[in-house]
Tab-separated table of C-alpha atoms in Angstrom:
chain	number	residue	atom	x	y	z
A	148	GLN	CA	17.042	15.765	-35.034
A	149	VAL	CA	18.592	14.972	-31.664
A	150	GLN	CA	17.507	11.755	-30.046
A	151	LEU	CA	18.402	10.204	-26.720
A	152	VAL	CA	17.068	6.681	-26.320
A	153	GLU	CA	17.360	4.921	-22.966
A	154	SER	CA	17.221	1.176	-22.471
A	155	GLY	CA	18.123	-1.436	-19.892
A	156	GLY	CA	15.554	-0.782	-17.197
A	157	GLY	CA	13.609	-3.544	-15.511
A	158	LEU	CA	12.712	-5.289	-12.281
A	159	VAL	CA	15.515	-6.414	-9.969
A	160	GLN	CA	15.789	-7.541	-6.366
A	161	ALA	CA	17.505	-5.414	-3.770
A	162	GLY	CA	21.243	-5.906	-3.928
A	163	GLY	CA	21.136	-6.643	-7.641
A	164	SER	CA	22.542	-4.774	-10.622
A	165	LEU	CA	21.335	-3.193	-13.843
A	166	ARG	CA	23.085	-1.331	-16.647
A	167	LEU	CA	21.228	1.468	-18.380
A	168	SER	CA	22.191	2.671	-21.836
A	169	CYS	CA	21.544	5.990	-23.559
A	170	ALA	CA	22.070	5.987	-27.319
A	171	ALA	CA	22.612	9.519	-28.609
A	172	SER	CA	22.170	10.669	-32.210
A	173	GLY	CA	21.468	13.724	-34.312
A	174	ARG	CA	24.456	15.912	-33.474
A	175	THR	CA	27.983	15.899	-32.151
A	176	PHE	CA	27.994	15.531	-28.387
A	177	SER	CA	31.718	15.919	-27.834
A	178	GLY	CA	31.279	19.335	-26.256
A	179	TYR	CA	28.387	18.291	-24.068
A	180	ARG	CA	27.804	16.838	-20.667
A	181	MET	CA	25.612	13.758	-20.473
A	182	GLY	CA	23.574	13.307	-17.340
A	183	TRP	CA	21.319	10.746	-15.726
A	184	PHE	CA	18.338	11.881	-13.672
A	185	ARG	CA	15.560	9.906	-12.019
A	186	GLN	CA	12.014	10.563	-10.930
A	187	ALA	CA	10.097	8.485	-8.414
A	188	PRO	CA	6.296	8.695	-8.176
A	189	GLY	CA	5.214	11.900	-6.471
A	190	LYS	CA	8.751	13.274	-6.323
A	191	GLU	CA	10.808	15.829	-8.201
A	192	ARG	CA	13.193	14.690	-10.907
A	193	GLU	CA	16.606	14.436	-9.265
A	194	PHE	CA	20.183	14.356	-10.440
A	195	VAL	CA	22.018	11.027	-10.393
A	196	ALA	CA	25.282	11.357	-12.333
A	197	VAL	CA	26.985	13.270	-15.136
A	198	ILE	CA	29.925	12.739	-17.459
A	199	THR	CA	31.735	15.234	-19.646
A	200	TRP	CA	31.783	13.572	-23.028
A	201	SER	CA	35.155	14.859	-24.239
A	202	ILE	CA	37.347	14.208	-21.189
A	203	GLY	CA	35.313	11.734	-19.160
A	204	ASN	CA	35.071	13.689	-15.902
A	205	THR	CA	32.295	12.350	-13.697
A	206	TYR	CA	30.216	13.578	-10.783
A	207	TYR	CA	27.638	11.738	-8.677
A	208	ALA	CA	24.822	12.423	-6.294
A	209	ASP	CA	25.731	11.424	-2.745
A	210	SER	CA	22.898	8.898	-2.699
A	211	VAL	CA	24.499	6.791	-5.454
A	212	LYS	CA	28.201	7.445	-4.938
A	213	GLY	CA	30.122	4.186	-4.680
A	214	ARG	CA	27.246	2.145	-6.136
A	215	PHE	CA	26.642	3.682	-9.588
A	216	THR	CA	29.165	4.305	-12.363
A	217	ILE	CA	28.623	6.493	-15.413
A	218	SER	CA	30.694	5.901	-18.540
A	219	ARG	CA	30.624	6.535	-22.271
A	220	ASP	CA	31.586	4.754	-25.470
A	221	ASN	CA	32.609	7.306	-28.067
A	222	ALA	CA	32.499	4.839	-30.951
A	223	LYS	CA	28.909	3.881	-30.151
A	224	ASN	CA	27.795	7.381	-29.098
A	225	THR	CA	26.352	5.763	-26.002
A	226	VAL	CA	26.402	6.633	-22.309
A	227	TYR	CA	25.964	3.976	-19.644
A	228	LEU	CA	24.894	3.909	-16.029
A	229	GLN	CA	26.044	0.791	-14.192
A	230	MET	CA	23.958	0.412	-11.058
A	231	ASN	CA	25.110	-2.003	-8.355
A	232	SER	CA	23.859	-2.758	-4.844
A	233	LEU	CA	20.437	-1.488	-5.816
A	234	LYS	CA	18.005	-0.461	-3.094
A	235	PRO	CA	14.203	-0.135	-3.150
A	236	GLU	CA	14.646	3.643	-2.916
A	237	ASP	CA	16.403	3.570	-6.296
A	238	THR	CA	13.045	2.724	-7.888
A	239	ALA	CA	12.234	5.446	-10.426
A	240	VAL	CA	12.050	6.341	-14.093
A	241	TYR	CA	15.603	7.073	-15.212
A	242	TYR	CA	16.202	9.759	-17.818
A	243	CYS	CA	19.221	10.545	-19.947
A	244	ALA	CA	19.948	14.212	-20.650
A	245	ALA	CA	22.439	16.203	-22.715
A	246	GLY	CA	23.514	19.801	-22.525
A	247	SER	CA	26.067	22.330	-21.375
A	248	PRO	CA	24.963	22.918	-17.803
A	249	TYR	CA	26.848	25.287	-15.573
A	250	ARG	CA	25.314	23.581	-12.574
A	251	VAL	CA	25.393	19.896	-13.502
A	252	ALA	CA	22.734	18.851	-11.000
A	253	THR	CA	20.166	21.365	-12.280
A	254	ARG	CA	17.816	19.679	-14.688
A	255	HIS	CA	16.631	22.919	-16.290
A	256	GLU	CA	20.099	23.497	-17.683
A	257	TYR	CA	20.003	20.403	-19.881
A	258	GLU	CA	18.875	20.848	-23.472
A	259	TYR	CA	17.871	17.371	-24.599
A	260	TRP	CA	16.059	14.536	-22.823
A	261	GLY	CA	15.222	10.925	-23.488
A	262	GLN	CA	11.866	9.305	-22.847
A	263	GLY	CA	12.979	7.448	-19.729
A	264	THR	CA	13.284	3.830	-18.660
A	265	GLN	CA	11.651	2.296	-15.582
A	266	VAL	CA	13.797	0.749	-12.863
A	267	THR	CA	12.001	-1.143	-10.102
A	268	VAL	CA	13.879	-2.593	-7.134
A	269	SER	CA	11.961	-5.050	-4.971
A	270	SER	CA	12.776	-5.633	-1.316
């Protein structure tokens, strides 16, 4: 049974940092891409970042480029999202996803999802 479990969310002031973790289990993810998405109240779930597990290639949404960094630890089967210079508009539930998407920013192309972790940035 595949499980993606996010952690690390919380409340932080604008300009602060948080690191989210996504612990993956239940299958081999070496051939997959691991993505982070987020959903703010009343908005669509949007793409944040993705990493190709095997070779480490990354891609970011323009809104987070230069502030967020996605990485993975093969030994721990865990993907991270380091978030720096946080802004109030980064407030959302952050979801980890796994799959083999052709279009990495398209959420419907991901096969597995975590339950989400809340990130709140105060001004």
